[in-house]
Structures are given as structure tokens and as C-alpha cells.
Coordinates of C-alpha atoms and ligand atoms in Angstrom, one line a residue:
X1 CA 39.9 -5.6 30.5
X2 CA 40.5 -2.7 28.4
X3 CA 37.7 -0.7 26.7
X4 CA 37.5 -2.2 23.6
X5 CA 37.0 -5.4 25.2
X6 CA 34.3 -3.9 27.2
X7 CA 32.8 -2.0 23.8
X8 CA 32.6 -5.8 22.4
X9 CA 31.0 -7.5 24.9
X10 CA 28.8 -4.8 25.6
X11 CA 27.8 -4.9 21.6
X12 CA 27.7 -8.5 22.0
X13 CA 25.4 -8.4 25.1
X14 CA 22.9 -5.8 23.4
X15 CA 23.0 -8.1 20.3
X16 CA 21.8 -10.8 22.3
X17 CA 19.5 -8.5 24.6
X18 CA 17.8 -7.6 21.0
X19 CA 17.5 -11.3 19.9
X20 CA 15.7 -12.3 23.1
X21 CA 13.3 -9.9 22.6
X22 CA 9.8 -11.1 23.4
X23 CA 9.1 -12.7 20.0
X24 CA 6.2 -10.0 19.2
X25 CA 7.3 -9.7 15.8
X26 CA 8.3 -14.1 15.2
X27 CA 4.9 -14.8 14.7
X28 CA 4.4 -12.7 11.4
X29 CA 3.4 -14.6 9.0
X30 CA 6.4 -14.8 5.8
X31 CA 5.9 -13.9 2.4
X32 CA 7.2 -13.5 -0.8
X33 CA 7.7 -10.5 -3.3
X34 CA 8.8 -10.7 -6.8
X35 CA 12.5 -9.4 -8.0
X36 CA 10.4 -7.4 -11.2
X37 CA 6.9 -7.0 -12.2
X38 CA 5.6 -7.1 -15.6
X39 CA 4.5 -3.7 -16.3
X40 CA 3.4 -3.5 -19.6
X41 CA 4.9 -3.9 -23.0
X42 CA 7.4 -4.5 -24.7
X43 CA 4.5 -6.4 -26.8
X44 CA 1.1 -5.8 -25.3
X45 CA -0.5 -8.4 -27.3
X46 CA 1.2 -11.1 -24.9
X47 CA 0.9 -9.2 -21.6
X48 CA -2.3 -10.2 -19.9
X49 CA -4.6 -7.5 -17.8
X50 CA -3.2 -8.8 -14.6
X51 CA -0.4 -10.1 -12.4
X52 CA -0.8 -11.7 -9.2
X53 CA 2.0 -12.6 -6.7
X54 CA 0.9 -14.6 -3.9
X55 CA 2.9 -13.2 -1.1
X56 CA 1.8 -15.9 0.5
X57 CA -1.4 -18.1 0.5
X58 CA -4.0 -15.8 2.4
X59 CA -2.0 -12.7 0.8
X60 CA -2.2 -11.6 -3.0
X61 CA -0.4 -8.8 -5.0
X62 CA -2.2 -7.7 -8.1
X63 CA -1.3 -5.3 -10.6
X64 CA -3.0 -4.1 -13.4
X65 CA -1.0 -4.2 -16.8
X66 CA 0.5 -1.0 -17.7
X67 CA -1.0 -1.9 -21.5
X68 CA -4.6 -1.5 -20.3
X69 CA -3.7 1.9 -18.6
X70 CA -0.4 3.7 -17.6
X71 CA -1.1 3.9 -14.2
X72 CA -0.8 -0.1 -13.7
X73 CA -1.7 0.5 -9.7
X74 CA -1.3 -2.4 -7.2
X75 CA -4.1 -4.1 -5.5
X76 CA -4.0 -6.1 -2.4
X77 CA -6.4 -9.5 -1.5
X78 CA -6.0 -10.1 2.1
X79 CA -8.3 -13.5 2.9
X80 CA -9.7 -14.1 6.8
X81 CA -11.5 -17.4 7.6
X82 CA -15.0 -15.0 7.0
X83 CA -13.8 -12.2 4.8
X84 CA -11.8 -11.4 1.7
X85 CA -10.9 -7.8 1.8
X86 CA -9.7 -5.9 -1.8
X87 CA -8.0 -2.7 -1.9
X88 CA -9.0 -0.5 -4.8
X89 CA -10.5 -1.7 -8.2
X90 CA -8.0 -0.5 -11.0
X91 CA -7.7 2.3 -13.5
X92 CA -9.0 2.7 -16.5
X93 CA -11.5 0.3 -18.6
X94 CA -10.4 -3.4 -17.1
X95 CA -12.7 -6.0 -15.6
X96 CA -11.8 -6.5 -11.9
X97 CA -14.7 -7.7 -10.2
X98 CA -14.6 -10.7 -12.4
X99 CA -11.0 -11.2 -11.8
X100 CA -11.1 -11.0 -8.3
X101 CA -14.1 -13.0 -8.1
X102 CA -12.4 -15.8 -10.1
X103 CA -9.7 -15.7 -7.2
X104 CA -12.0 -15.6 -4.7
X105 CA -13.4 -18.9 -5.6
X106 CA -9.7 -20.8 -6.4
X107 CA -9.0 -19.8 -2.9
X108 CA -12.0 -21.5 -1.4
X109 CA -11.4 -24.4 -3.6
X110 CA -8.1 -24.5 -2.8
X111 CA -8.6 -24.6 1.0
X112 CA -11.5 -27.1 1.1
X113 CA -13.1 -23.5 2.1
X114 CA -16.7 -22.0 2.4
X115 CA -16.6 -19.2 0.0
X116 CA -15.7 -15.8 2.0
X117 CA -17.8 -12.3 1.6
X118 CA -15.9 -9.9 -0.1
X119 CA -15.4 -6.4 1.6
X120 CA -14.0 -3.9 -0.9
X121 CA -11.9 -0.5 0.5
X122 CA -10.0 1.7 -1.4
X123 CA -6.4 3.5 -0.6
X124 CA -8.1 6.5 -1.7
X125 CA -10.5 8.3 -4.4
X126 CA -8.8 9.0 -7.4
X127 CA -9.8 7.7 -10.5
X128 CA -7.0 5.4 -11.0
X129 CA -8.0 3.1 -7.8
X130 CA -11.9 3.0 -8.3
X131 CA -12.7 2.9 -12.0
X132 CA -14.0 -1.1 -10.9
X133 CA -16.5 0.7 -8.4
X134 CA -19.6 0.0 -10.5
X135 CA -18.8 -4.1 -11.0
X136 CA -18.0 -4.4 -7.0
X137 CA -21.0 -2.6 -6.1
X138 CA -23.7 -4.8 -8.6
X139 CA -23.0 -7.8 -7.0
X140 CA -24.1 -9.7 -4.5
X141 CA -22.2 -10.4 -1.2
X142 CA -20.4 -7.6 -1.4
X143 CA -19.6 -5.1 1.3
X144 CA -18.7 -1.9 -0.4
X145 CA -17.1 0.8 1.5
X146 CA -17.0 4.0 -0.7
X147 CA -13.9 6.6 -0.7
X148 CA -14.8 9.3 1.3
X149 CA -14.3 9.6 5.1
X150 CA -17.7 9.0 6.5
X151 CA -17.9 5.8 5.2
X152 CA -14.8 4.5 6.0
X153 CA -15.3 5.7 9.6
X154 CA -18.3 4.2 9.9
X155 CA -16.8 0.7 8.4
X156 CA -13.8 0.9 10.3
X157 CA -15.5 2.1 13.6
X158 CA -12.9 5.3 13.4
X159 CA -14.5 8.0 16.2
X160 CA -12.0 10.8 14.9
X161 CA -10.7 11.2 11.3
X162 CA -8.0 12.0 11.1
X163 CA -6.7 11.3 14.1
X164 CA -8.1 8.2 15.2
X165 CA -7.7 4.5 13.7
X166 CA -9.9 2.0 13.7
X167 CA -10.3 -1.8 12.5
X168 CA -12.0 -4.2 10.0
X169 CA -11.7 -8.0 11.3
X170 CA -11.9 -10.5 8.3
X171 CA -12.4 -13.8 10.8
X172 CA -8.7 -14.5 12.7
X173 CA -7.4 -11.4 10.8
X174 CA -7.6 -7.8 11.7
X175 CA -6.7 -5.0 9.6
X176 CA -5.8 -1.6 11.1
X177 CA -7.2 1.3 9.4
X178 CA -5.2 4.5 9.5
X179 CA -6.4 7.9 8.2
X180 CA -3.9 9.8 6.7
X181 CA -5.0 12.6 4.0
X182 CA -3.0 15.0 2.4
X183 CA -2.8 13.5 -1.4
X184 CA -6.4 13.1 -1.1
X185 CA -9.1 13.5 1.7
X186 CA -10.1 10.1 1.9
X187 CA -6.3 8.2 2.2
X188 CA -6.2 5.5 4.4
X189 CA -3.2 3.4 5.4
X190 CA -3.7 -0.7 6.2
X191 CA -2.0 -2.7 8.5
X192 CA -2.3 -5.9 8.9
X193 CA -1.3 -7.5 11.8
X194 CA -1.2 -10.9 10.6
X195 CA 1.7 -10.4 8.0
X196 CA 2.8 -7.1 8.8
X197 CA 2.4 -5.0 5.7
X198 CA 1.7 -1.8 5.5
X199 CA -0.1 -0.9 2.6
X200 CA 0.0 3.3 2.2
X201 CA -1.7 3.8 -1.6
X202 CA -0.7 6.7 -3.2
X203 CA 1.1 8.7 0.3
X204 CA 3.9 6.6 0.2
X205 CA 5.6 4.4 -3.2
X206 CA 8.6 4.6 -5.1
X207 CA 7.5 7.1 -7.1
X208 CA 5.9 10.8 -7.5
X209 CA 3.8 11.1 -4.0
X210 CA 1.6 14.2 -5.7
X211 CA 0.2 16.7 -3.0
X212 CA -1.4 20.4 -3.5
X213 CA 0.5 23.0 -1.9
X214 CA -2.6 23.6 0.4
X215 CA -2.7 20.2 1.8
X216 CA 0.8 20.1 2.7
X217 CA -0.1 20.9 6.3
X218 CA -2.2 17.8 6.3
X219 CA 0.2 15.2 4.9
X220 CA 2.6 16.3 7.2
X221 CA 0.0 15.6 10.0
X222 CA -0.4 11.9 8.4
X223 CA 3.3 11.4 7.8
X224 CA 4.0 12.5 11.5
X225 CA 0.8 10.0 12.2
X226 CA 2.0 7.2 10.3
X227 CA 5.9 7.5 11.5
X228 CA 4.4 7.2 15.1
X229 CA 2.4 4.2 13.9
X230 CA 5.6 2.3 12.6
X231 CA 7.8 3.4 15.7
X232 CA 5.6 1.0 17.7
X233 CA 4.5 -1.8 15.1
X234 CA 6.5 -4.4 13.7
X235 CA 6.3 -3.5 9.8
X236 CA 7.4 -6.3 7.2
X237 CA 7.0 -4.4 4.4
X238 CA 5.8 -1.0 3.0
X239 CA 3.7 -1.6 -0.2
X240 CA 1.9 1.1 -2.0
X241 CA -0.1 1.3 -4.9
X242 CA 2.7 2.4 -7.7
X243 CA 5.8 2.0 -9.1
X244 CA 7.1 5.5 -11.5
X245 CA 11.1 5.4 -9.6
X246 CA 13.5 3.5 -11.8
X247 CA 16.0 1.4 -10.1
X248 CA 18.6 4.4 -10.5
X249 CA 18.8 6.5 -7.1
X250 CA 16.1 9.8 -7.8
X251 CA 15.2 9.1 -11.6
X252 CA 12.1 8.1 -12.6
X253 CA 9.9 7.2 -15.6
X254 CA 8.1 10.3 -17.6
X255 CA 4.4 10.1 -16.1
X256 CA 2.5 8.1 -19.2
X257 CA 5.1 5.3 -19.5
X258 CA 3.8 2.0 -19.9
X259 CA 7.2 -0.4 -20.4
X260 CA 8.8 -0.1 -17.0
X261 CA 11.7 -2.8 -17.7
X262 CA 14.3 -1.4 -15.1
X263 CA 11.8 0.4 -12.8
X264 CA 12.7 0.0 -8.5
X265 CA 10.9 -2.5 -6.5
X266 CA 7.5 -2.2 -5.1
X267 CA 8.6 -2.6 -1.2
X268 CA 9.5 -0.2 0.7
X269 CA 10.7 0.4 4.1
X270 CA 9.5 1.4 7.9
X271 CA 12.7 3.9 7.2
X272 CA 10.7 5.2 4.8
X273 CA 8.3 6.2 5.9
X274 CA 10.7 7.8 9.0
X275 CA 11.9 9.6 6.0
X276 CA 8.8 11.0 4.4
X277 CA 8.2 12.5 7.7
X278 CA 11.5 13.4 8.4
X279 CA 10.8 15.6 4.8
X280 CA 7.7 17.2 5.5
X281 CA 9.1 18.6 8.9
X282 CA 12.1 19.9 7.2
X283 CA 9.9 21.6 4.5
X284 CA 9.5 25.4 5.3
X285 CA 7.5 26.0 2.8
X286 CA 5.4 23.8 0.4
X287 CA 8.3 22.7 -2.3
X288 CA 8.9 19.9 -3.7
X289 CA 11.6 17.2 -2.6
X290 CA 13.3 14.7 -4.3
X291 CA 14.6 11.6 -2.2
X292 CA 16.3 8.4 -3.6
X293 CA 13.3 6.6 -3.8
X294 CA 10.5 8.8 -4.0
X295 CA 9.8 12.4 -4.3
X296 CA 7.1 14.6 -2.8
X297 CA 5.6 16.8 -5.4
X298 CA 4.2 19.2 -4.0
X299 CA 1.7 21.0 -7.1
X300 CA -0.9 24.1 -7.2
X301 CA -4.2 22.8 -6.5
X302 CA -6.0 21.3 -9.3
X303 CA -10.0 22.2 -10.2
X304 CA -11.8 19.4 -8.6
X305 CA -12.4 16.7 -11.3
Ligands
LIG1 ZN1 -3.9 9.2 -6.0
LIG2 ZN1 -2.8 6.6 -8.0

């Protein structure tokens, strides 16, 4: 047998030592993602306030129309057999809570199901992911966790922040919570276990991943944090809360553009977050760093708002 034959059925025996893998990651649960989003405009008389993708049936995709306000962030609507659990509540002056609430209820009625408690969390604090705050927190049945770290910890039973993790269990579904600071003190990655998904708001999207050059230090720690976290999970998808990168390697959109009609896609990858960290340990000093698909921008720090 000579050595390429060897080198093949080596490859071909590593191949199949890979496939029969325990099936940890078989049982995660499919979805789908949309090719393109609407993001707002050309005409924003015809573009409605929202646009959900059902990944699948017990995870939605919302954006907010880029016609209400630039930012048009993504939520996420993950549904357990006893809790509904919403990241963020938009920018700008749009009506989530009644939205959401409206979903809330097709769900149940699709299902045949008892309605489920809404818990609302946030990626982070900035204004563009809470301006719904107010609507969540006047009604009823609602479990409001606010953006800062005390209350997250306390939520998400998390004994050390940053450094620990902790949970929130929606009934059959749990939903790891992961500090990770550094764009803003109260950043949280999800991951849940039932799709996959990692949802990383603002730290980690195609797009302009703003941190202050005094924070550096602690995004690095997150990134280092969060690479760690993927190395041992199965991750489907990275979704974040943005989209600013066109689908052109390192260009993006001006910051204030609503009509996005060739912008990259939402999902990213577990190599990408490999990457961000792979950045931040490179960086000698606080710079910033453009990457094909996203950039760190590293700014002066700005007077608290
Ligand atoms: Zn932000
Ligand atoms: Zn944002």
C-alpha cells in the first residue's frame, strides 16, 4: 500500500470516525432563515413596522422596519411549553408590546395551547433595544428583567458576572445566559440549547461592533469567553441584533441608512466568533479592525447618555 493510499483511507476512516460521532448535535431542532430581509424603503408607505421569519414554529425572527428607525434591530421570540422569552423591545417610537402580544396569542391558538407568560430580556442597554421597556413593563404577566447586571444575575441565577453563566428554563427549553460586556456593561449572549442559536446582540453582527477604547480589555475577556463557549457547544447559527455590512467583503452602509437592498445576511458563524477573538488578541493596542464581515470599532468613550 503506498502512502497515498494510506492518506485516503486514513481521511476516509476519520470522515467516518466524525460521522459516528455521538449524535449530540442530531437532535437540534432545524430552522429556517430568509435569503434577504426587508429593511426599509424603497417606499415606506408599503413597508410595515415589522417582519417576522419563523425559523421554525417555537422560534421567531423579528425586525423592526428600517422606515420607523434606522437601526431596524432584530428581536428573537423563543416559546417553551410555560414561557415565551423576547429579546429586546425595538428602537425608536414603534409599538412592540402589542405586536408581540398579538403573536403570543396566534401561537397558543395555533398549538391548541394555554397561553405562555412572557419573560422579556434584553441583549443589552442601549437605547436602540429597549425603547418598548415602558409597554412590556405595564402589563400584566409579564416577567421583566431590566438591562443592567444585577438583575440579569439574579434572573438567570448567574453567581459571578462576568465570568459565570447561568440559565432561564421556558418549560422543555433552556436558554443559557452568557455575560459578555465590553460594548456595553450589561451584554449578554443566549444560547439555546434546543435549536442551537446563539444570539450575541450588538458584540457580534455583520456590521460596526462599536466598543470604547477603555473597555477593550473587557470585550476581549467576553470574546475569549464566548470563543470558549462555542469550542464546546454545538452552534447552528450566530444571530445578532443588526445588519450595517453590505454583501461586498468589508464595505458597509453609512450609519443612518434605512434602504439596505444588497446588505449581507443576518447569520453568522461559530468561526466568527473564533475570529472576533482571534482579533482582540492580536490587537496591541485599542484600534480599530476591519474584517470581511464585521469590523470592531474601537471609539473614545462617549459622555454617558
Ligand atoms: Zn448597542
Ligand atoms: Zn444596537
Amino acid at each position: 500500500m503506498n502512502s497515498n493510499a494510506t492518506a485516503i483511507l486514513l481521511s476516509v476512516s476519520l470522515a467516518v470516525a466524525a460521522y459516528a460521532a455521538p449524535p449530540e448535535g442530531g437532535s437540534l431542532q432545524p430552522g429556517t432563515l430568509p435569503h434577504t430581509w426587508l429593511s426599509g424603503g424603497p417606499n415606506c408607505v408599503t413597508v410595515p413596522d415589522w417582519q417576522v421569519n419563523e425559523y421554525n414554529e417555537n422560534f421567531y425572527i423579528l425586525r423592526e422596519s428600517g422606515c420607523t428607525n434606522y437601526e431596524k434591530p432584530f428581536l428573537y421570540l423563543i416559546f417553551g411549553n410555560e414561557k415565551a422569552l423576547l429579546e429586546d423591545t425595538g428602537a425608536g417610537p414603534v409599538q412592540t408590546a402589542p405586536f408581540v402580544m398579538s403573536l403570543l396569542e396566534k401561537w397558543a391558538k395555533k398549538n391548541n395551547h394555554a397561553p405562555v407568560k412572557l419573560v422579556v430580556i434584553h441583549s443589552h442597554g442601549h437605547g436602540d433595544h429597549i425603547a418598548g421597556d415602558k409597554q412590556f413593563q405595564a402589563l400584566p404577566n409579564v416577567e421583566f428583567i431590566a438591562a443592567e447586571p444585577a438583575a440579569l444575575q439574579k434572573a438567570a441565577g448567574i453567581s459571578n458576572w462576568p465570568e459565570g453563566q447561568g440559565s432561564i428554563d421556558l418549560g422543555g427549553r433552556i436558554i443559557d445566559v452568557l455575560p459578555i460586556p465590553g460594548h456595553n456593561n450589561a451584554s449578554i449572549a443566549l444560547y439555546d440549547r434546543a435549536t442551537g442559536n446563539l444570539l450575541t446582540g450588538d458584540s457580534l453582527y455583520p456590521g460596526r461592533l462599536y466598543v470604547s477604547t477603555t473597555e477593550v480589555p473587557v470585550f476581549a475577556q467576553s470574546a475569549r469567553r464566548l470563543a470558549a463557549f462555542v469550542e464546546t457547544h454545538r452552534v447552528s447559527h450566530v444571530l445578532g441584533t443588526h445588519i450595517e455590512q453590505t454583501s461586498t467583503p468589508y464595505v458597509d452602509y453609512p450609519t443612518g441608512t434605512v434602504y439596505q437592498p444588497a446588505e449581507h445576511s443576518l447569520e453568522l458563524t461559530r468561526a466568527h466568533v473564533l475570529e472576533l477573538n482571534r482579533a482582540f488578541e492580536q490587537m496591541k493596542e485599542p484600534a480599530t479592525v476591519a474584517l470581511p464581515d464585521f469590523t470592531i470599532s474601537v471609539r473614545a468613550p462617549r459622555p454617558p447618555r
